Amino acid sequence: MSRSCLILTGGRLDPVFARSYLEERHFDVMIAVDGGLEPASELGMIPDYIVGDFDTVSPMVLERFRANPHIVWEQHKPEKDETDTELARSLAVSLGVDEMVFLGATGGRLDHMLGNIHALYECLKKGIHAEIIDRQNRLYLLDKAHRFDRDRQWGKYVSFLPYTEVVQGITLCGFRYPLEGKDIRRGEEVGLCVSNEIVEETACIRFERGILICVESRD
């Protein structure tokens, strides 16, 4: 049986969107990361695990959660090589989950957001589906062919950006702007695979080698 994990991080999180999204989803495990305790408190959520060095969460919110004896705490020193989100991801991997969803991983500091995107790579290597979600976007990595159902898309647009330096042999079917065996490189022809749209009931991407960042977006 598959197990899913929600990781609530300390970026910007629209509480209206978060509440609506979480009403429709069930997660087997919830991990809150440092500043992610603020929206967790606002949303009335009780995490199973709390991870971080706790340098960004308010003392009042921190003590509120410390009073709950059922939460497992994993506290780290600020001087560390991993980000708090990486530590939460590693904990989720150790718990044997098959799916991770990161909320609060966008907005705020760009270095944190880019670090959160790169944190998805370890999940990809281990065969774990991991995605970053906010009100406008759903982001994940692809290393093989993928099918898209138009009725299940996050929004109108689908974009592909190279995570590796080169992604070879991209073929797009069922999109407004199809491709056939196209190579793309980081920093070149950036717009080629940005803001595409699904025009059939299903669409698909195939490619020969490399890793892509896929972003499903809505305005």
Backbone as JSON, one array per atom type, in Angstrom:
{
  "sequence": "MSRSCLILTGGRLDPVFARSYLEERHFDVMIAVDGGLEPASELGMIPDYIVGDFDTVSPMVLERFRANPHIVWEQHKPEKDETDTELARSLAVSLGVDEMVFLGATGGRLDHMLGNIHALYECLKKGIHAEIIDRQNRLYLLDKAHRFDRDRQWGKYVSFLPYTEVVQGITLCGFRYPLEGKDIRRGEEVGLCVSNEIVEETACIRFERGILICVESRD",
  "N": [[0.84, -1.2, 0.0], [0.58, 2.2, -0.88], [2.19, 5.1, 0.55], [1.72, 8.41, 1.55], [3.16, 11.67, 1.97], [2.99, 14.82, 3.47], [4.86, 17.73, 3.36], [5.39, 20.56, 5.07], [6.66, 23.61, 4.57], [8.64, 26.64, 5.16], [8.09, 28.78, 3.39], [6.12, 31.18, 1.5], [2.66, 30.82, 1.91], [-0.54, 30.59, 0.77], [-3.22, 30.82, 2.81], [-5.94, 30.37, 2.29], [-5.98, 28.93, -0.11], [-4.44, 26.72, 0.8], [-6.04, 25.59, 2.8], [-8.28, 24.8, 1.31], [-7.1, 22.98, -0.48], [-6.11, 20.99, 1.26], [-8.42, 20.01, 2.34], [-9.28, 18.32, 0.41], [-7.42, 16.34, 0.17], [-5.77, 13.49, 1.54], [-3.16, 12.67, 3.73], [-0.74, 10.34, 4.78], [1.37, 10.86, 6.46], [2.58, 13.76, 8.1], [4.94, 16.32, 7.96], [6.32, 19.08, 9.5], [8.29, 21.92, 8.83], [10.34, 23.92, 10.53], [9.79, 27.2, 9.99], [7.42, 26.48, 8.78], [5.72, 25.8, 10.77], [4.23, 27.99, 11.45], [2.1, 28.46, 9.44], [0.96, 25.93, 9.85], [-0.03, 26.13, 12.44], [-1.88, 28.2, 12.06], [-3.67, 26.94, 10.36], [-4.64, 24.98, 11.95], [-3.42, 22.47, 12.07], [-1.87, 19.43, 13.07], [1.26, 18.29, 13.08], [2.95, 15.15, 12.43], [5.66, 14.93, 12.66], [8.27, 17.22, 13.47], [10.72, 19.25, 12.12], [13.89, 20.87, 12.08], [15.99, 23.83, 12.67], [14.76, 25.78, 13.99], [14.93, 28.59, 13.84], [13.36, 30.47, 12.68], [10.69, 30.36, 13.37], [8.14, 31.65, 15.51], [8.58, 31.99, 19.07], [6.24, 31.64, 20.59], [4.5, 30.11, 18.95], [6.12, 27.89, 18.66], [6.27, 26.86, 21.28], [3.63, 26.17, 21.65], [3.32, 23.92, 20.04], [5.22, 22.28, 21.23], [3.98, 21.5, 23.49], [2.46, 19.36, 22.82], [2.43, 15.98, 23.27], [2.55, 13.96, 21.4], [3.91, 14.53, 19.11], [6.78, 13.99, 17.16], [10.02, 15.17, 17.51], [12.71, 16.58, 15.66], [15.46, 18.08, 16.07], [17.93, 20.34, 14.86], [21.23, 21.78, 14.64], [21.88, 25.2, 13.71], [24.19, 25.45, 12.14], [24.79, 23.61, 9.59], [24.99, 21.29, 6.83], [22.81, 20.59, 5.25], [19.65, 21.89, 4.11], [16.71, 22.77, 6.02], [14.47, 21.77, 4.72], [15.59, 19.74, 3.15], [16.35, 18.0, 5.19], [13.86, 17.26, 6.17], [12.85, 16.0, 3.91], [14.64, 13.81, 3.77], [13.94, 12.51, 6.11], [11.31, 11.78, 5.47], [11.83, 10.0, 3.37], [13.11, 7.98, 4.82], [10.95, 7.02, 6.2], [9.63, 5.53, 4.41], [7.86, 6.47, 2.41], [5.89, 6.86, -0.6], [5.12, 9.01, -2.0], [5.53, 12.53, -2.03], [4.44, 15.72, -1.08], [5.14, 19.09, -1.22], [4.3, 21.92, 0.49], [4.29, 25.47, 0.79], [6.81, 25.87, -0.2], [7.59, 27.68, -2.05], [7.89, 31.17, -3.08], [8.93, 34.02, -1.09], [12.35, 33.84, -0.15], [14.52, 33.44, -2.88], [16.74, 31.74, -2.98], [16.1, 29.75, -1.17], [13.82, 28.7, -2.42], [14.89, 27.7, -4.84], [16.63, 25.82, -3.75], [14.74, 24.09, -2.67], [13.56, 23.07, -4.99], [15.71, 21.63, -6.04], [15.9, 19.76, -4.07], [14.09, 17.87, -4.79], [15.34, 16.08, -6.44], [16.65, 13.91, -5.19], [14.47, 12.41, -4.43], [13.46, 11.67, -6.93], [15.52, 9.98, -7.83], [15.15, 7.84, -6.14], [12.76, 6.81, -6.92], [10.47, 7.99, -5.92], [7.56, 9.87, -6.11], [7.54, 13.3, -6.13], [6.36, 16.53, -5.47], [6.12, 20.09, -5.75], [3.84, 22.4, -4.64], [1.81, 25.23, -5.11], [-0.61, 27.94, -5.01], [-0.74, 28.65, -7.7], [0.86, 26.87, -9.12], [2.14, 23.58, -9.98], [4.89, 21.64, -9.52], [7.36, 19.39, -10.64], [9.85, 16.81, -11.17], [10.94, 15.12, -14.14], [12.11, 12.09, -15.5], [11.54, 10.39, -17.47], [9.15, 9.2, -19.94], [5.89, 10.74, -19.89], [2.41, 11.0, -19.23], [-0.29, 13.25, -19.68], [-3.39, 14.19, -18.4], [-5.92, 16.17, -19.5], [-8.13, 17.01, -17.97], [-7.2, 16.78, -15.41], [-5.24, 18.57, -14.99], [-3.21, 21.09, -13.4], [-3.47, 23.65, -14.24], [-3.87, 25.89, -17.06], [-1.48, 25.93, -18.46], [1.53, 24.2, -19.42], [4.88, 23.72, -18.77], [8.25, 22.96, -19.69], [11.48, 22.64, -18.5], [15.01, 22.33, -18.73], [16.56, 20.32, -16.34], [18.92, 18.87, -16.08], [21.98, 19.58, -17.88], [21.59, 19.12, -20.62], [18.74, 17.96, -22.35], [17.67, 15.35, -24.23], [16.13, 14.62, -27.37], [13.32, 15.34, -27.23], [9.9, 14.77, -27.55], [6.7, 15.96, -28.12], [3.31, 15.34, -27.85], [-0.12, 15.96, -28.53], [-0.16, 18.53, -27.6], [-0.47, 22.12, -27.94], [1.75, 23.21, -29.14], [3.61, 21.14, -30.73], [6.48, 18.92, -30.59], [9.25, 17.23, -32.11], [11.63, 15.01, -31.45], [13.46, 16.89, -30.33], [16.34, 18.5, -28.99], [17.1, 20.18, -25.96], [18.83, 22.77, -24.21], [20.19, 24.06, -21.13], [19.55, 27.46, -20.63], [19.34, 28.11, -23.31], [17.19, 28.88, -25.99], [14.96, 29.26, -24.29], [12.22, 29.76, -24.27], [11.11, 27.77, -25.81], [9.86, 25.46, -24.73], [8.09, 26.49, -22.92], [5.06, 27.52, -21.41], [3.24, 25.91, -22.87], [0.24, 24.27, -24.1], [-2.31, 21.89, -23.43], [-4.17, 20.32, -25.91], [-5.71, 18.18, -26.55], [-7.6, 15.39, -25.21], [-5.8, 13.85, -23.79], [-2.26, 14.22, -23.38], [1.22, 13.79, -24.16], [4.66, 13.43, -23.2], [7.8, 12.47, -24.44], [11.21, 11.52, -24.12], [14.71, 11.06, -24.74], [16.99, 11.18, -23.09], [18.13, 12.63, -20.01], [16.93, 15.05, -17.55], [13.96, 16.7, -16.74], [12.43, 19.72, -15.56], [9.14, 20.0, -14.79], [6.42, 22.15, -14.99], [3.21, 22.8, -14.14], [0.87, 25.28, -14.64], [-1.26, 28.04, -13.66], [-2.95, 31.14, -14.25]],
  "CA": [[0.0, 0.0, 0.0], [1.38, 3.41, -0.97], [2.11, 6.05, 1.66], [1.96, 9.78, 1.1], [3.67, 12.56, 3.01], [2.93, 16.27, 3.29], [5.94, 18.48, 4.01], [4.97, 21.95, 5.16], [7.87, 24.37, 4.76], [8.49, 27.99, 5.68], [7.9, 29.83, 2.39], [4.8, 31.82, 1.53], [1.57, 29.88, 1.69], [-1.87, 31.2, 0.79], [-4.0, 29.97, 3.72], [-7.22, 29.99, 1.68], [-5.66, 27.82, -1.0], [-3.97, 25.56, 1.57], [-7.19, 24.96, 3.46], [-9.08, 24.14, 0.28], [-6.35, 21.83, -1.0], [-5.99, 19.94, 2.28], [-9.74, 19.41, 2.53], [-9.5, 17.33, -0.65], [-6.33, 15.39, 0.16], [-5.39, 12.82, 2.78], [-1.76, 12.28, 3.79], [-0.46, 9.39, 5.85], [2.36, 11.47, 7.36], [2.8, 15.18, 7.92], [6.16, 16.85, 8.55], [6.42, 20.54, 9.46], [9.68, 22.35, 8.8], [10.68, 25.22, 11.09], [8.79, 28.25, 9.77], [6.16, 25.88, 8.39], [4.85, 25.69, 11.94], [3.33, 29.15, 11.49], [0.85, 28.12, 8.75], [0.35, 24.75, 10.48], [-0.8, 26.64, 13.57], [-3.01, 28.96, 11.53], [-4.61, 26.01, 9.75], [-5.1, 24.01, 12.95], [-2.86, 21.17, 11.72], [-0.94, 18.84, 14.03], [2.18, 17.42, 12.34], [3.48, 13.95, 13.09], [7.08, 15.2, 12.91], [8.7, 18.6, 13.31], [12.15, 19.21, 11.79], [14.52, 22.16, 11.79], [16.81, 24.47, 13.72], [13.79, 26.63, 14.67], [15.42, 29.97, 13.92], [12.43, 31.38, 12.0], [9.35, 30.26, 13.93], [8.0, 32.45, 16.72], [8.62, 31.19, 20.3], [4.89, 31.31, 21.05], [4.02, 28.99, 18.15], [6.97, 26.74, 18.97], [5.86, 26.29, 22.57], [2.3, 25.58, 21.49], [3.5, 22.57, 19.52], [6.0, 21.49, 22.18], [3.07, 21.0, 24.52], [1.8, 18.15, 22.32], [3.36, 14.88, 23.5], [2.49, 12.97, 20.33], [4.74, 14.96, 18.0], [8.19, 13.59, 17.2], [10.85, 16.32, 17.18], [14.06, 16.34, 15.14], [16.06, 19.41, 16.11], [19.28, 20.39, 14.32], [21.94, 23.03, 14.83], [21.84, 26.05, 12.51], [25.38, 25.2, 11.32], [24.63, 22.28, 8.99], [25.15, 21.3, 5.37], [21.51, 20.43, 4.61], [18.57, 22.79, 4.49], [15.68, 22.11, 6.82], [13.61, 21.02, 3.81], [16.31, 18.51, 2.83], [16.27, 17.11, 6.35], [12.49, 16.73, 6.18], [12.77, 15.04, 2.8], [15.37, 12.6, 4.16], [13.1, 11.83, 7.1], [10.2, 11.16, 4.74], [12.37, 8.83, 2.67], [13.35, 6.92, 5.81], [9.65, 6.5, 6.65], [9.14, 4.64, 3.37], [6.72, 7.01, 1.67], [5.95, 6.75, -2.05], [4.74, 10.3, -2.59], [5.72, 13.7, -1.17], [3.94, 17.01, -1.55], [5.71, 20.2, -0.47], [3.55, 23.17, 0.52], [5.1, 26.53, 1.39], [8.18, 25.75, -0.7], [7.82, 28.75, -3.02], [7.72, 32.49, -2.51], [9.99, 34.37, -0.16], [13.73, 33.88, -0.64], [14.74, 32.62, -4.07], [17.71, 30.67, -2.72], [15.35, 28.66, -0.54], [12.94, 28.07, -3.41], [15.73, 26.9, -5.74], [17.07, 24.66, -2.97], [13.62, 23.15, -2.55], [13.42, 22.38, -6.28], [16.8, 20.66, -6.13], [15.65, 18.68, -3.11], [13.26, 16.85, -5.43], [16.16, 15.15, -7.22], [16.87, 12.67, -4.43], [13.23, 11.63, -4.52], [13.4, 11.1, -8.28], [16.47, 8.87, -7.89], [14.62, 6.72, -5.36], [11.46, 6.39, -7.45], [9.4, 8.61, -5.14], [6.99, 11.03, -6.78], [7.55, 14.46, -5.24], [5.97, 17.75, -6.18], [5.96, 21.35, -5.03], [2.53, 22.94, -5.03], [1.24, 26.44, -4.52], [-1.91, 28.26, -5.59], [-0.67, 28.78, -9.15], [1.79, 25.95, -9.78], [2.54, 22.25, -9.52], [6.21, 21.45, -10.1], [7.98, 18.11, -10.34], [10.9, 16.42, -12.1], [10.66, 13.97, -15.0], [13.27, 11.45, -16.14], [11.02, 9.43, -18.45], [7.91, 9.62, -20.58], [4.81, 11.07, -18.95], [1.13, 11.32, -19.85], [-1.06, 14.31, -19.03], [-4.83, 14.21, -18.62], [-6.31, 17.58, -19.49], [-9.08, 17.27, -16.89], [-6.54, 16.72, -14.11], [-4.15, 19.52, -14.97], [-3.25, 22.14, -12.37], [-3.91, 24.88, -14.89], [-3.91, 25.93, -18.52], [-0.16, 25.88, -19.08], [2.52, 23.2, -19.04], [6.21, 24.14, -19.21], [9.34, 22.03, -19.45], [12.78, 23.29, -18.44], [16.03, 21.31, -18.47], [17.22, 20.24, -15.02], [20.28, 18.55, -16.49], [22.48, 20.54, -18.86], [20.95, 18.83, -21.89], [17.7, 16.93, -22.42], [17.75, 14.95, -25.64], [15.07, 13.91, -28.09], [11.98, 15.61, -26.68], [8.74, 14.7, -28.44], [5.46, 16.36, -27.47], [2.1, 14.99, -28.6], [-1.34, 16.42, -27.87], [0.04, 19.9, -27.14], [-0.66, 23.15, -28.96], [3.02, 23.36, -29.84], [4.25, 19.83, -30.68], [7.9, 18.8, -30.91], [9.64, 15.9, -32.57], [13.05, 14.7, -31.31], [14.2, 18.14, -30.12], [17.22, 18.63, -27.83], [17.12, 21.51, -25.36], [19.94, 22.99, -23.29], [19.97, 25.12, -20.16], [19.9, 28.81, -21.04], [19.18, 28.32, -24.74], [15.81, 28.71, -26.47], [14.2, 29.04, -23.07], [10.79, 29.8, -24.52], [10.66, 26.69, -26.69], [8.99, 24.52, -24.02], [7.42, 27.23, -21.85], [3.67, 27.95, -21.64], [2.52, 25.08, -23.82], [-1.12, 23.98, -23.68], [-2.87, 20.61, -23.87], [-5.3, 20.58, -26.8], [-6.47, 16.96, -26.68], [-7.98, 14.87, -23.9], [-4.54, 13.48, -23.16], [-1.04, 14.6, -24.08], [2.35, 13.03, -23.62], [6.03, 13.83, -23.51], [8.81, 11.42, -24.45], [12.55, 12.02, -24.4], [15.68, 9.97, -24.74], [17.98, 11.27, -22.01], [18.14, 13.87, -19.25], [15.89, 15.27, -16.54], [13.2, 17.93, -16.98], [11.52, 20.33, -14.59], [7.8, 20.21, -15.36], [5.6, 23.08, -14.21], [1.83, 23.03, -14.56], [0.6, 26.6, -14.07], [-2.48, 28.78, -13.99], [-2.83, 32.57, -13.92]],
  "C": [[0.88, 1.24, 0.0], [1.14, 4.32, 0.22], [2.5, 7.43, 1.15], [2.39, 10.64, 2.28], [3.5, 14.01, 2.58], [4.09, 16.89, 4.06], [5.59, 19.96, 3.93], [6.18, 22.79, 5.52], [7.57, 25.84, 5.04], [8.39, 29.09, 4.65], [6.53, 30.46, 2.52], [3.73, 30.8, 1.17], [0.25, 30.61, 1.83], [-2.77, 30.32, 1.66], [-5.34, 29.54, 3.13], [-7.0, 28.82, 0.74], [-5.29, 26.57, -0.22], [-5.13, 24.84, 2.23], [-8.05, 24.19, 2.47], [-8.38, 22.88, -0.24], [-6.34, 20.69, 0.0], [-7.33, 19.31, 2.62], [-9.98, 18.28, 1.54], [-8.45, 16.22, -0.65], [-6.13, 14.76, 1.54], [-3.93, 12.42, 2.68], [-1.54, 11.36, 4.99], [0.48, 9.97, 6.89], [2.43, 12.95, 7.05], [4.06, 15.6, 8.67], [6.13, 18.36, 8.4], [7.87, 20.94, 9.61], [9.78, 23.76, 9.35], [9.57, 26.24, 10.89], [7.46, 27.73, 9.27], [5.21, 25.67, 9.55], [3.86, 26.86, 12.02], [2.03, 28.87, 10.72], [0.18, 26.89, 9.33], [-0.53, 25.19, 11.65], [-2.05, 27.38, 13.1], [-4.09, 28.06, 10.97], [-5.14, 24.96, 10.72], [-4.6, 22.6, 12.69], [-1.87, 20.71, 12.78], [-0.01, 17.9, 13.27], [2.57, 16.19, 13.15], [4.93, 14.16, 13.5], [7.33, 16.69, 12.7], [10.22, 18.59, 13.18], [12.67, 20.63, 11.63], [15.44, 22.64, 12.9], [15.99, 25.52, 14.47], [14.29, 28.05, 14.9], [14.46, 30.96, 13.27], [11.02, 31.35, 12.57], [9.28, 31.03, 15.23], [8.01, 31.54, 17.96], [7.23, 30.78, 20.77], [4.33, 30.11, 20.29], [4.82, 27.74, 18.48], [6.53, 26.07, 20.27], [4.49, 25.64, 22.5], [2.41, 24.15, 20.99], [4.3, 21.69, 20.49], [5.12, 20.89, 23.28], [2.36, 19.73, 24.09], [2.75, 16.96, 22.44], [3.43, 13.86, 22.37], [3.36, 13.32, 19.13], [6.18, 14.5, 18.21], [9.04, 14.76, 16.71], [12.23, 15.87, 16.69], [14.74, 17.7, 15.03], [17.52, 19.35, 15.66], [19.91, 21.75, 14.63], [21.85, 23.87, 13.56], [23.02, 25.82, 11.57], [25.32, 23.77, 10.78], [24.73, 22.4, 7.48], [23.82, 21.21, 4.64], [20.56, 21.56, 5.01], [17.56, 22.03, 5.34], [14.75, 21.28, 5.94], [14.28, 19.72, 3.39], [16.22, 17.51, 3.97], [14.88, 16.47, 6.45], [12.3, 15.71, 5.08], [13.46, 13.73, 3.17], [14.59, 11.81, 5.2], [11.95, 11.12, 6.41], [10.66, 9.92, 3.99], [12.57, 7.67, 3.64], [12.06, 6.29, 6.32], [8.99, 5.64, 5.57], [7.94, 5.16, 2.6], [6.97, 6.86, 0.16], [5.67, 8.06, -2.75], [4.99, 11.39, -1.57], [5.11, 14.91, -1.85], [4.5, 18.08, -0.62], [4.8, 21.41, -0.62], [4.39, 24.22, 1.23], [6.54, 26.51, 0.93], [8.52, 26.79, -1.75], [7.57, 30.1, -2.36], [8.85, 32.79, -1.54], [11.35, 34.36, -0.83], [13.93, 32.92, -1.82], [15.74, 31.51, -3.84], [17.03, 29.48, -2.07], [14.48, 27.94, -1.56], [13.75, 27.19, -4.37], [16.27, 25.66, -5.02], [15.98, 23.62, -2.83], [13.39, 22.39, -3.85], [14.49, 21.3, -6.41], [16.61, 19.51, -5.14], [14.78, 17.57, -3.69], [14.09, 15.77, -6.12], [16.39, 13.84, -6.49], [15.64, 11.78, -4.45], [13.13, 10.93, -5.88], [14.31, 9.88, -8.38], [15.93, 7.63, -7.19], [13.25, 6.25, -5.83], [10.28, 6.91, -6.66], [8.87, 9.81, -5.91], [6.91, 12.18, -5.79], [7.2, 15.69, -6.04], [5.83, 18.92, -5.22], [4.69, 22.0, -5.55], [2.31, 24.29, -4.35], [-0.04, 26.78, -5.28], [-1.87, 28.26, -7.11], [0.07, 27.64, -9.84], [1.84, 24.57, -9.13], [3.83, 21.91, -10.27], [6.77, 20.11, -9.68], [9.04, 17.82, -11.4], [10.46, 15.19, -12.9], [11.96, 13.42, -15.55], [12.84, 10.39, -17.14], [9.71, 9.96, -19.0], [6.8, 9.83, -19.55], [3.56, 11.43, -19.74], [0.38, 12.34, -19.02], [-2.52, 14.16, -19.39], [-5.32, 15.65, -18.47], [-7.23, 17.91, -18.32], [-8.43, 17.29, -15.51], [-5.39, 17.71, -14.0], [-4.34, 20.58, -13.9], [-3.76, 23.45, -12.95], [-3.8, 24.77, -16.39], [-2.56, 25.6, -19.14], [0.69, 24.74, -18.54], [3.86, 23.64, -19.62], [7.24, 23.08, -18.84], [10.66, 22.79, -19.53], [13.84, 22.23, -18.13], [16.6, 21.42, -17.06], [18.68, 19.86, -15.22], [20.7, 19.53, -17.58], [21.81, 20.37, -20.21], [19.86, 17.79, -21.68], [17.51, 16.61, -23.9], [16.46, 14.3, -26.13], [13.67, 14.12, -27.56], [10.94, 15.56, -27.79], [7.5, 15.02, -27.63], [4.29, 16.04, -28.38], [0.88, 15.45, -27.82], [-1.24, 17.81, -27.3], [-0.19, 20.88, -28.29], [0.61, 23.32, -29.81], [3.77, 22.04, -29.75], [5.75, 19.94, -30.99], [8.17, 17.38, -31.38], [11.16, 15.77, -32.45], [13.93, 15.91, -31.08], [15.08, 18.05, -28.87], [17.1, 20.05, -27.29], [18.25, 21.56, -24.34], [19.59, 24.11, -22.32], [20.42, 26.45, -20.74], [19.77, 29.09, -22.52], [17.74, 28.02, -25.15], [14.86, 28.43, -25.31], [12.7, 28.96, -23.34], [10.24, 28.63, -25.31], [9.65, 25.77, -26.0], [8.27, 25.18, -22.85], [6.01, 27.62, -22.3], [3.02, 27.22, -22.8], [1.13, 24.79, -23.27], [-1.56, 22.63, -24.22], [-4.11, 20.89, -24.71], [-6.12, 19.33, -27.08], [-6.82, 16.44, -25.28], [-6.76, 14.43, -23.1], [-3.38, 13.98, -24.02], [0.1, 13.82, -23.47], [3.66, 13.69, -24.02], [6.9, 12.59, -23.47], [10.16, 12.08, -24.7], [13.55, 10.91, -24.14], [16.61, 10.0, -23.53], [17.87, 12.62, -21.33], [17.0, 13.93, -18.24], [15.27, 16.64, -16.81], [12.53, 18.41, -15.7], [10.21, 20.56, -15.31], [7.01, 21.11, -14.43], [4.23, 23.19, -14.86], [1.36, 24.31, -13.86], [-0.76, 27.14, -14.49], [-2.28, 30.24, -13.55], [-3.64, 32.9, -12.69]]
}
